[in-house]
CSV table of C-alpha atoms in Angstrom, one decimal:
chain,number,residue,atom,x,y,z
Y,1,ILE,CA,-17.4,-23.8,-16.5
Y,2,ARG,CA,-16.9,-24.9,-20.6
Y,3,GLU,CA,-18.9,-27.6,-20.6
Y,4,LYS,CA,-21.9,-25.8,-19.0
Y,5,THR,CA,-21.2,-23.0,-21.5
Y,6,ASP,CA,-21.1,-26.0,-24.3
Y,7,ALA,CA,-24.6,-27.2,-23.2
Y,8,ALA,CA,-26.3,-24.1,-23.0
Y,9,GLN,CA,-24.8,-23.0,-26.5
Y,10,GLY,CA,-23.1,-20.1,-25.3
Y,11,ARG,CA,-19.6,-18.3,-25.6
Y,12,LEU,CA,-17.4,-18.9,-22.9
Y,13,LEU,CA,-15.4,-15.2,-22.0
Y,14,LEU,CA,-13.1,-15.2,-19.0
Y,15,TYR,CA,-12.7,-11.4,-18.0
Y,16,GLN,CA,-9.7,-9.5,-16.6
Y,17,ILE,CA,-7.9,-12.5,-15.8
Y,18,SER,CA,-4.3,-12.1,-14.4
Y,19,LEU,CA,-1.1,-13.7,-15.7
Y,20,ALA,CA,-1.6,-16.8,-13.1
Y,21,ALA,CA,-4.6,-17.6,-14.7
Y,22,LEU,CA,-3.4,-17.6,-18.5
Y,23,PRO,CA,-2.1,-21.3,-18.5
Y,24,ILE,CA,-6.0,-22.2,-17.8
Y,25,ALA,CA,-7.1,-20.1,-20.5
Y,26,ILE,CA,-4.6,-21.6,-23.0
Y,27,ASP,CA,-5.8,-25.2,-21.8
Y,28,LEU,CA,-9.5,-24.1,-22.7
Y,29,GLY,CA,-8.3,-23.2,-26.3
Y,30,LEU,CA,-9.5,-19.9,-25.6
Y,31,HIS,CA,-7.6,-16.5,-27.7
Y,32,LEU,CA,-5.7,-13.9,-25.4
Y,33,VAL,CA,-6.1,-10.1,-25.8
Y,34,LYS,CA,-4.6,-7.8,-23.1
Y,35,TYR,CA,-7.6,-5.7,-21.7
Y,36,GLY,CA,-5.9,-3.3,-19.7
Y,37,GLU,CA,-3.3,-3.1,-16.5
Y,38,GLU,CA,-4.5,-2.9,-13.0
Y,39,ALA,CA,-3.3,-0.7,-10.4
Y,40,ARG,CA,-2.0,-1.7,-7.0
Y,41,VAL,CA,-0.2,0.4,-4.5
Y,42,PRO,CA,1.7,-1.8,-1.9
Y,43,LEU,CA,0.9,-0.6,1.5
Y,44,ALA,CA,3.8,-1.6,3.8
Y,45,ASP,CA,6.1,1.4,2.4
Y,46,PHE,CA,3.1,3.8,1.6
Y,47,SER,CA,3.8,7.2,2.7
Y,48,LEU,CA,2.7,10.8,1.7
Y,49,ASP,CA,6.5,11.8,1.8
Y,50,GLY,CA,8.3,12.8,-1.4
Y,51,LYS,CA,8.2,15.2,-4.3
Y,52,GLU,CA,5.4,12.5,-6.0
Y,53,MET,CA,3.1,12.7,-3.1
Y,54,LYS,CA,3.0,16.8,-3.2
Y,55,SER,CA,-0.5,16.8,-4.7
Y,56,LEU,CA,-2.0,14.3,-2.7
Y,57,ARG,CA,-0.5,16.1,0.6
Y,58,HIS,CA,-2.2,19.5,-0.5
Y,59,ALA,CA,-5.7,17.5,-1.3
Y,60,GLU,CA,-5.3,16.2,2.4
Y,61,ARG,CA,-4.7,19.4,3.8
Y,62,ARG,CA,-7.6,20.9,1.6
Y,63,ALA,CA,-10.0,18.6,2.6
Y,64,ARG,CA,-9.6,19.1,6.2
Y,65,ARG,CA,-9.6,22.5,6.0
Y,66,ASP,CA,-13.0,22.1,4.4
Y,67,GLY,CA,-14.3,20.3,7.1
Y,68,VAL,CA,-14.4,17.0,5.8
Y,69,THR,CA,-14.2,13.6,7.7
Y,70,PHE,CA,-13.6,10.2,7.4
Y,71,GLU,CA,-15.0,7.0,9.0
Y,72,ILE,CA,-15.4,3.2,8.3
Y,73,VAL,CA,-18.9,2.2,9.4
Y,74,PRO,CA,-19.0,-1.9,10.3
Y,75,ALA,CA,-21.2,-3.9,8.2
Y,76,PRO,CA,-23.8,-4.5,11.4
Y,77,ASP,CA,-24.2,-0.5,11.3
Y,78,ALA,CA,-24.6,-0.4,7.6
Y,79,PRO,CA,-28.3,-0.8,7.1
Y,80,SER,CA,-29.1,2.5,8.8
Y,81,LEU,CA,-26.7,4.5,6.4
Y,82,MET,CA,-28.8,3.3,3.4
Y,83,PRO,CA,-31.5,6.6,2.9
Y,84,GLU,CA,-28.6,8.8,3.2
Y,85,LEU,CA,-26.3,6.6,1.1
Y,86,ARG,CA,-29.1,6.4,-1.5
Y,87,THR,CA,-29.4,10.4,-1.8
Y,88,VAL,CA,-25.8,10.5,-2.6
Y,89,SER,CA,-25.8,7.6,-4.9
Y,90,GLU,CA,-29.1,9.3,-6.8
Y,91,ALA,CA,-27.2,12.9,-7.1
Y,92,TRP,CA,-24.1,10.8,-8.4
Y,93,LEU,CA,-26.2,9.7,-11.2
Y,94,ARG,CA,-28.2,12.5,-12.2
Y,95,ALA,CA,-24.8,14.8,-12.3
Y,96,LYS,CA,-23.1,12.0,-14.6
Y,97,ALA,CA,-26.3,11.3,-16.8
Y,98,GLN,CA,-25.7,7.8,-16.0
Y,99,SER,CA,-28.0,4.7,-15.1
Y,100,GLU,CA,-26.7,1.9,-13.3
Y,101,LYS,CA,-25.0,-0.9,-14.7
Y,102,LEU,CA,-25.4,-4.5,-13.9
Y,103,PHE,CA,-22.2,-6.5,-14.0
Y,104,SER,CA,-18.6,-6.3,-12.9
Y,105,ILE,CA,-19.0,-2.6,-12.0
Y,106,GLY,CA,-20.8,-1.6,-8.6
Y,107,ARG,CA,-24.4,-0.3,-8.4
Y,108,PHE,CA,-26.6,0.9,-5.7
Y,109,ASP,CA,-28.4,-2.2,-4.2
Y,110,PRO,CA,-29.0,-1.7,-0.3
Y,111,ALA,CA,-28.9,-5.6,0.1
Y,112,TYR,CA,-25.5,-5.7,-1.3
Y,113,LEU,CA,-24.1,-3.1,0.5
Y,114,ALA,CA,-25.6,-4.1,3.7
Y,115,ARG,CA,-22.9,-6.6,3.4
Y,116,PHE,CA,-19.6,-4.5,3.4
Y,117,SER,CA,-18.2,-2.0,6.0
Y,118,ILE,CA,-18.7,1.6,4.3
Y,119,ALA,CA,-16.0,4.0,4.3
Y,120,VAL,CA,-18.1,7.6,4.6
Y,121,ILE,CA,-16.7,11.1,3.8
Y,122,ARG,CA,-18.6,13.9,5.8
Y,123,ARG,CA,-19.1,17.6,6.2
Y,124,GLU,CA,-20.9,19.2,8.7
Y,125,GLY,CA,-22.1,15.7,9.6
Y,126,ARG,CA,-23.8,15.2,6.1
Y,127,ILE,CA,-22.2,12.3,4.3
Y,128,ILE,CA,-21.1,13.7,0.7
Y,129,ALA,CA,-19.4,10.6,-0.3
Y,130,PHE,CA,-19.3,6.5,0.4
Y,131,ALA,CA,-17.4,3.3,-0.8
Y,132,ASN,CA,-18.1,0.0,0.2
Y,133,LEU,CA,-15.1,-2.1,1.2
Y,134,TRP,CA,-13.8,-5.4,-0.5
Y,135,THR,CA,-11.0,-7.3,1.7
Y,136,THR,CA,-9.8,-10.7,1.4
Y,137,GLU,CA,-8.6,-12.8,4.2
Y,138,GLY,CA,-4.8,-12.8,5.4
Y,139,LEU,CA,-4.8,-9.2,5.0
Y,140,GLU,CA,-3.5,-9.6,1.4
Y,141,GLU,CA,-5.9,-6.7,-0.3
Y,142,LEU,CA,-8.1,-4.2,0.2
Y,143,SER,CA,-10.3,-2.3,-2.5
Y,144,VAL,CA,-13.5,-0.6,-3.2
Y,145,ASP,CA,-16.6,-1.0,-5.0
Y,146,LEU,CA,-19.1,1.0,-5.4
Y,147,MET,CA,-18.2,4.7,-5.2
Y,148,ARG,CA,-20.5,7.7,-5.3
Y,149,HIS,CA,-20.1,11.3,-4.0
Y,150,ASP,CA,-22.6,14.3,-4.0
Y,151,GLU,CA,-22.4,16.8,-7.0
Y,152,ASN,CA,-21.3,19.3,-4.6
Y,153,VAL,CA,-18.2,17.6,-2.9
Y,154,PRO,CA,-14.9,19.7,-2.3
Y,155,PRO,CA,-12.1,19.4,-4.4
Y,156,GLY,CA,-9.9,16.7,-3.7
Y,157,THR,CA,-12.4,14.6,-1.5
Y,158,MET,CA,-12.2,11.5,-3.4
Y,159,ASP,CA,-8.3,11.7,-3.1
Y,160,PHE,CA,-9.0,12.3,0.7
Y,161,LEU,CA,-11.2,9.4,0.7
Y,162,PHE,CA,-8.6,7.1,-1.0
Y,163,LEU,CA,-5.8,8.8,1.0
Y,164,GLN,CA,-7.5,7.4,4.1
Y,165,LEU,CA,-8.5,4.0,2.9
Y,166,MET,CA,-4.6,3.4,2.6
Y,167,GLN,CA,-3.7,4.6,5.2
Y,168,TRP,CA,-6.4,2.8,7.2
Y,169,GLY,CA,-5.5,-0.4,5.2
Y,170,GLN,CA,-1.7,0.0,6.3
Y,171,ALA,CA,-2.8,0.3,10.1
Y,172,GLN,CA,-4.6,-2.9,9.9
Y,173,GLY,CA,-1.8,-4.8,7.9
Y,174,TYR,CA,-3.3,-5.2,4.4
Y,175,ARG,CA,-0.4,-5.7,2.0
Y,176,TRP,CA,-1.9,-4.0,-1.0
Y,177,PHE,CA,-4.6,-1.5,-2.0
Y,178,ASN,CA,-6.4,-2.3,-5.3
Y,179,LEU,CA,-7.3,0.6,-7.7
Y,180,GLY,CA,-9.2,-1.3,-10.0
Y,181,LEU,CA,-8.2,-1.5,-14.1
Y,182,ALA,CA,-7.2,1.2,-16.2
Y,183,PRO,CA,-9.0,-0.3,-19.4
Y,184,LEU,CA,-7.0,-0.4,-22.7
Y,185,SER,CA,-3.8,0.9,-20.5
Y,186,GLY,CA,-0.6,-0.8,-21.5
Y,187,ILE,CA,-1.8,-1.7,-25.3
Y,188,GLU,CA,1.1,-1.0,-27.4
Y,189,ALA,CA,-0.5,-0.2,-31.1
Y,190,ARG,CA,2.8,-1.1,-33.1
Y,191,ARG,CA,2.9,-2.0,-36.6
Y,192,LEU,CA,3.1,-5.8,-36.3
Y,193,ALA,CA,0.6,-6.1,-33.3
Y,194,PRO,CA,-2.5,-7.6,-33.5
Y,195,ILE,CA,-5.7,-6.0,-34.9
Y,196,TRP,CA,-7.1,-5.7,-31.4
Y,197,ALA,CA,-4.0,-3.9,-29.6
Y,198,GLY,CA,-4.4,-1.2,-33.1
Y,199,ILE,CA,-7.6,-0.5,-32.1
Y,200,GLY,CA,-7.5,-0.5,-28.3
Y,201,GLY,CA,-4.5,1.7,-28.4
Y,202,LEU,CA,-6.3,4.2,-30.8
Y,203,ILE,CA,-9.3,4.4,-28.3
Y,204,TYR,CA,-6.9,4.7,-25.2
Y,205,ARG,CA,-5.3,7.9,-27.0
Y,206,HIS,CA,-8.6,9.4,-28.4
Y,207,GLY,CA,-11.3,8.3,-26.7
Y,208,GLU,CA,-11.2,11.0,-24.1
Y,209,SER,CA,-14.6,12.4,-25.5
Y,210,PHE,CA,-16.6,9.2,-24.7
Y,211,TYR,CA,-14.9,7.5,-21.4
Y,212,GLY,CA,-11.6,9.0,-20.6
Y,213,PHE,CA,-9.3,6.2,-20.6
Y,214,GLU,CA,-6.2,7.9,-20.2
Y,215,GLY,CA,-7.0,10.5,-17.9
Y,216,LEU,CA,-8.4,7.4,-15.6
Y,217,ARG,CA,-4.9,6.3,-15.4
Y,218,ALA,CA,-3.1,9.1,-15.1
Y,219,TYR,CA,-5.7,9.8,-11.7
Y,220,LYS,CA,-4.2,6.3,-10.3
Y,221,GLU,CA,-1.0,7.1,-11.2
Y,222,LYS,CA,-0.8,9.6,-8.7
Y,223,PHE,CA,-0.7,6.7,-6.3
Y,224,SER,CA,2.8,5.3,-7.1
Y,225,PRO,CA,0.9,1.9,-7.9
Y,226,VAL,CA,2.5,-1.3,-9.5
Y,227,TRP,CA,1.0,-2.0,-12.7
Y,228,GLU,CA,-0.1,-5.5,-13.8
Y,229,PRO,CA,-1.7,-6.8,-16.7
Y,230,ARG,CA,-5.2,-8.3,-17.1
Y,231,TYR,CA,-6.8,-10.2,-20.0
Y,232,ILE,CA,-10.0,-11.4,-21.8
Y,233,ALA,CA,-9.8,-15.0,-23.0
Y,234,ALA,CA,-12.4,-16.1,-25.5
Y,235,PRO,CA,-13.1,-18.0,-28.6
Y,236,PRO,CA,-10.7,-17.5,-31.4
Y,237,GLY,CA,-12.1,-15.5,-34.9
Y,238,VAL,CA,-15.4,-14.4,-35.0
Y,239,GLY,CA,-16.1,-15.9,-31.4
Y,240,LEU,CA,-14.2,-13.0,-29.8
Y,241,ALA,CA,-16.0,-10.4,-31.0
Y,242,ARG,CA,-19.3,-11.9,-30.2
Y,243,ALA,CA,-18.0,-12.6,-26.8
Y,244,LEU,CA,-16.9,-9.0,-26.2
Y,245,ILE,CA,-20.4,-7.6,-27.8
Y,246,ASP,CA,-22.1,-10.0,-25.2
Y,247,LEU,CA,-19.9,-8.6,-22.4
Y,248,GLN,CA,-20.7,-5.0,-23.2
Y,249,THR,CA,-24.5,-5.9,-23.2
Y,250,LEU,CA,-24.5,-7.4,-19.9
Y,251,VAL,CA,-22.1,-4.7,-18.3
Y,252,GLY,CA,-24.4,-1.8,-20.0
Y,253,GLY,CA,-27.9,-4.1,-18.8
Y,254,SER,CA,-29.9,-3.4,-22.2
Y,255,SER,CA,-33.1,-5.3,-22.8
Y,256,ARG,CA,-30.8,-8.1,-23.9
Y,257,SER,CA,-28.6,-8.5,-21.2
Y,258,ALA,CA,-29.4,-11.8,-19.2
Y,259,ALA,CA,-28.6,-9.8,-16.1
Y,260,GLN,CA,-31.2,-7.0,-16.8
Y,261,ARG,CA,-33.8,-9.9,-17.7
Y,262,ARG,CA,-32.8,-11.7,-14.5
Y,263,ARG,CA,-33.4,-8.1,-12.5
Y,264,LEU,CA,-36.8,-7.6,-14.2
Y,265,MET,CA,-37.8,-11.0,-13.3
Y,266,LEU,CA,-36.6,-10.4,-9.6
Y,267,VAL,CA,-38.8,-6.5,-9.5
Y,268,ALA,CA,-42.1,-8.8,-11.2
Y,269,TRP,CA,-41.4,-11.4,-8.3
Y,270,GLY,CA,-41.2,-9.1,-5.7
Y,271,SER,CA,-44.1,-7.0,-6.5
């Protein structure tokens, strides 16, 4: 990858890597910065018992009282759901005033979603929320990618979705449920910390108005996960700042993004 990057006159960035990958990044001569922490729930002992699970027990009871049901639709049957899933997805985008992202974050793509089993939440027979399932071989880990819900879902619906997925995964024998990353979480902005740590810690504590970093971690904390650090590895110095800008451009899908240009080419080719 480094040789291809050099041949293309690009910048190599390893995104959200774990502790296990750090030696590789160091050997590549990259600079490491902590990007956040990933939440993984051990499923072998997962239970709704105990005081710390009180709010989740309440969410599950309320969801059932509101007539909410859970179902996993296997991948071969997923294409038949696409018109209804698209309606839910578009409602979610309108409610959040968002556009689809293009990298690292799930987006509504029928051809992509049709490759996976879909967890759906219904009310009175109508789909009001869904998520596609990511699974690993050997039953090591279960997770979701794209999650969308209708703007008028009953309170606690997404808690109910996660709980049902964890209980299903537990019954299937999966070891972990991955709740995903809490960006900038666990970055300590001490006096002698690197500049990135200071900036990251400041954004984490005071950035609620434009992202909700702290609220995202608090939500995932409800499920009593194990938190594991995740890192970005990039060229040192100015190269790191430029690589992070490139990353944001790629995720956001602006006109400068390689992913956006490729999508426009595919659309033009398909038309």
